[in-house]
């Protein structure tokens, strides 16, 4: 029996391409470790769901969560593109490649820490996604840490580098509703054929 969707429920964890669930549309969160990804995921889900994917020593995988809003959130650890130790990289690349190329990913949120940007990794991710025709937006995390006087300059810099940027704070909640709305709009635009 197919139950009512429970927001924040972990639906699947994929460690190999064969494990990837046929859920769609999926909104994927990517970003380096410590960028604030788990905190944002929890905020978006409204529950502390991502804790399950934060266990130390876990193998790298892609975790899929129910949002109850007609789309799913996928948590990709690490940047997924550059930061994986070499012995793990091949398996990880095979998994992320399969995830992004087989369809179903409606939008990617590329998380950046405005105080610790990594332009090279960020542009690698953006180019990779653009080549696949997957829409992505930059989400600037931990926005509460910037003083009011720093925000304008920080935003302009990020926009010059990344295009569209949504500043958010998982701590204060600032920007979260804007991001939610943006996700819904993008997914709706995208979902007509899928
Ligand atoms: P992850 O490794 O990308 O999943 O990052 P986490 O969500 O675990 O966050 C890394 C650190 O940044 C933790 O110490 C969080 O408390 C902190 N952090 C995350 N989001 C925010 C935020 O919006 N504001 C502030 N001030 N700290 C944050």
Coordinates of C-alpha atoms and ligand atoms in Angstrom, one line a residue:
X1 CA 0.0 0.0 0.0
X2 CA 1.3 3.4 -0.9
X3 CA 1.1 5.5 2.2
X4 CA 0.8 9.3 2.5
X5 CA 4.1 11.0 1.8
X6 CA 5.9 11.7 5.0
X7 CA 8.0 14.8 4.8
X8 CA 11.6 14.2 5.6
X9 CA 11.4 10.4 5.3
X10 CA 14.5 8.8 3.8
X11 CA 13.2 6.9 0.8
X12 CA 16.4 5.4 -0.6
X13 CA 20.2 5.4 -0.3
X14 CA 22.1 4.6 -3.5
X15 CA 25.7 3.4 -3.3
X16 CA 25.8 1.9 -6.8
X17 CA 24.1 3.0 -10.1
X18 CA 21.9 -0.1 -9.8
X19 CA 20.5 1.2 -6.5
X20 CA 19.3 4.5 -7.9
X21 CA 15.5 4.8 -7.4
X22 CA 13.2 5.9 -10.1
X23 CA 12.0 8.9 -8.2
X24 CA 11.3 12.1 -10.1
X25 CA 11.5 15.0 -10.2
X26 CA 14.5 15.3 -8.0
X27 CA 16.2 18.4 -6.6
X28 CA 19.8 17.6 -5.9
X29 CA 21.9 19.4 -3.3
X30 CA 25.7 19.5 -4.0
X31 CA 28.5 21.2 -2.1
X32 CA 31.7 20.6 -0.3
X33 CA 31.6 19.2 3.2
X34 CA 31.0 21.8 5.8
X35 CA 29.2 24.2 3.4
X36 CA 26.0 23.8 5.4
X37 CA 24.3 21.2 3.2
X38 CA 22.8 19.1 6.0
X39 CA 21.5 22.2 7.8
X40 CA 19.9 23.4 4.7
X41 CA 18.4 20.0 3.9
X42 CA 16.9 19.9 7.3
X43 CA 15.5 23.4 6.9
X44 CA 13.9 22.6 3.6
X45 CA 12.4 19.4 4.9
X46 CA 11.4 21.0 8.1
X47 CA 12.7 18.1 10.1
X48 CA 16.1 16.8 11.2
X49 CA 16.3 14.3 8.4
X50 CA 19.8 14.7 7.2
X51 CA 21.3 13.5 10.4
X52 CA 21.0 10.0 9.1
X53 CA 23.4 10.8 6.3
X54 CA 25.9 12.4 8.6
X55 CA 27.2 9.3 10.3
X56 CA 31.0 9.2 10.4
X57 CA 32.5 6.5 8.3
X58 CA 29.5 5.9 6.2
X59 CA 30.2 5.0 2.5
X60 CA 29.5 7.7 0.1
X61 CA 26.1 7.5 -1.3
X62 CA 23.2 9.5 -2.6
X63 CA 20.3 9.9 -0.2
X64 CA 16.8 10.6 -1.3
X65 CA 14.2 12.3 0.9
X66 CA 10.5 12.8 0.6
X67 CA 9.4 16.5 0.7
X68 CA 5.6 15.9 0.5
X69 CA 5.6 18.7 -2.2
X70 CA 5.6 16.5 -5.3
X71 CA 9.4 16.4 -5.7
X72 CA 12.3 14.7 -3.9
X73 CA 15.5 16.0 -2.4
X74 CA 18.7 14.2 -3.1
X75 CA 21.8 14.7 -0.8
X76 CA 25.1 14.3 -2.6
X77 CA 28.0 14.2 -0.2
X78 CA 31.2 16.1 -1.0
X79 CA 31.2 18.2 -4.1
X80 CA 30.9 15.0 -6.0
X81 CA 33.2 16.3 -8.7
X82 CA 36.6 17.0 -7.3
X83 CA 37.0 16.2 -3.7
X84 CA 36.9 12.5 -3.5
X85 CA 40.0 10.4 -2.5
X86 CA 41.4 8.7 -5.6
X87 CA 40.5 5.1 -4.6
X88 CA 36.9 6.1 -4.2
X89 CA 36.6 8.4 -7.0
X90 CA 35.8 6.0 -9.8
X91 CA 32.9 4.4 -8.0
X92 CA 31.7 7.8 -6.9
X93 CA 31.9 9.2 -10.4
X94 CA 30.1 6.2 -11.9
X95 CA 27.3 6.8 -9.3
X96 CA 27.0 10.5 -9.8
X97 CA 27.3 10.2 -13.6
X98 CA 24.4 7.7 -13.6
X99 CA 22.4 9.9 -11.3
X100 CA 22.7 13.0 -13.4
X101 CA 22.6 11.4 -16.9
X102 CA 19.6 9.1 -16.5
X103 CA 17.1 11.8 -16.2
X104 CA 14.8 12.8 -13.3
X105 CA 17.0 15.6 -11.9
X106 CA 15.0 18.7 -12.4
X107 CA 17.2 21.1 -10.6
X108 CA 20.5 21.2 -8.8
X109 CA 21.3 23.5 -5.9
X110 CA 25.0 24.3 -5.9
X111 CA 25.8 25.3 -2.4
X112 CA 28.7 27.8 -1.8
X113 CA 29.9 29.4 1.4
X114 CA 30.2 33.1 0.6
X115 CA 33.1 33.4 3.0
X116 CA 35.1 30.4 1.6
X117 CA 34.4 30.2 -2.1
X118 CA 36.1 27.6 -4.2
X119 CA 35.8 29.0 -7.7
X120 CA 37.5 26.1 -9.4
X121 CA 35.3 23.3 -7.9
X122 CA 32.2 25.5 -8.3
X123 CA 32.9 26.1 -12.0
X124 CA 33.6 22.4 -12.6
X125 CA 30.3 21.5 -11.2
X126 CA 28.5 24.2 -13.2
X127 CA 30.1 23.2 -16.4
X128 CA 29.4 19.5 -15.9
X129 CA 25.7 20.2 -15.2
X130 CA 25.4 22.7 -18.1
X131 CA 26.9 20.1 -20.5
X132 CA 24.1 17.8 -19.5
X133 CA 21.4 20.5 -19.8
X134 CA 20.5 20.3 -16.1
X135 CA 19.4 23.6 -14.6
X136 CA 21.3 24.7 -11.5
X137 CA 21.2 27.6 -9.1
X138 CA 23.8 28.8 -6.6
X139 CA 22.7 28.9 -3.0
X140 CA 24.9 31.0 -0.8
X141 CA 24.8 29.4 2.7
X142 CA 25.3 30.8 6.2
X143 CA 24.2 34.3 5.1
X144 CA 23.6 35.3 8.7
X145 CA 27.3 35.3 9.2
X146 CA 27.7 38.3 6.9
X147 CA 27.3 41.7 8.3
X148 CA 24.6 43.8 6.7
X149 CA 27.3 46.1 5.4
X150 CA 29.0 43.1 3.6
X151 CA 26.0 41.6 2.0
X152 CA 25.6 43.7 -1.0
X153 CA 29.2 43.4 -2.1
X154 CA 29.2 39.6 -1.4
X155 CA 26.1 39.1 -3.4
X156 CA 27.4 41.1 -6.4
X157 CA 30.6 39.1 -6.3
X158 CA 28.7 35.8 -6.2
X159 CA 26.4 36.8 -9.0
X160 CA 29.3 37.9 -11.2
X161 CA 30.8 34.5 -10.7
X162 CA 27.7 32.3 -10.7
X163 CA 24.8 34.0 -12.2
X164 CA 21.6 33.5 -10.2
X165 CA 22.3 33.4 -6.5
X166 CA 19.9 32.7 -3.6
X167 CA 21.3 33.7 -0.2
X168 CA 20.0 31.6 2.7
X169 CA 20.6 31.0 6.4
X170 CA 19.6 27.6 7.8
X171 CA 20.2 29.2 11.2
X172 CA 17.9 32.2 10.9
X173 CA 15.6 30.9 8.2
X174 CA 16.3 33.9 6.0
X175 CA 15.9 33.1 2.3
X176 CA 14.4 29.6 2.9
X177 CA 10.9 30.5 1.8
X178 CA 12.3 32.2 -1.3
X179 CA 14.3 29.1 -2.1
X180 CA 11.3 26.9 -1.6
X181 CA 9.2 29.0 -4.0
X182 CA 12.0 29.0 -6.6
X183 CA 12.3 25.2 -6.4
X184 CA 8.5 24.8 -6.8
X185 CA 8.5 27.2 -9.8
X186 CA 11.4 25.5 -11.5
X187 CA 10.1 22.0 -11.0
X188 CA 6.6 23.0 -12.3
X189 CA 8.2 24.5 -15.4
X190 CA 10.2 21.4 -15.9
X191 CA 7.7 18.7 -15.0
X192 CA 5.3 19.0 -17.9
X193 CA 7.0 16.3 -19.9
X194 CA 8.0 14.0 -17.1
Ligands
LIG1 P1 27.6 20.0 5.7 O1 28.9 19.3 6.0 O2 27.7 20.7 4.4 O3 26.5 19.1 5.8 O4 27.4 21.2 6.7 P2 26.6 21.3 8.1 O5 25.2 21.5 7.7 O6 26.9 20.1 8.9 O7 27.2 22.6 8.6 C1 28.6 22.8 8.9 C2 28.7 23.8 10.0 O8 28.2 25.1 9.6 C3 28.0 23.5 11.2 O9 28.8 23.9 12.3 C4 26.7 24.3 11.2 O10 26.2 24.6 12.5 C5 27.2 25.5 10.5 N1 26.1 26.1 9.7 C6 25.3 25.5 8.8 N2 24.4 26.3 8.3 C7 24.6 27.5 8.9 C8 23.9 28.8 8.8 O11 23.0 29.1 8.1 N3 24.4 29.8 9.7 C9 25.5 29.6 10.5 N4 25.9 30.6 11.2 N5 26.1 28.4 10.6 C10 25.7 27.4 9.8

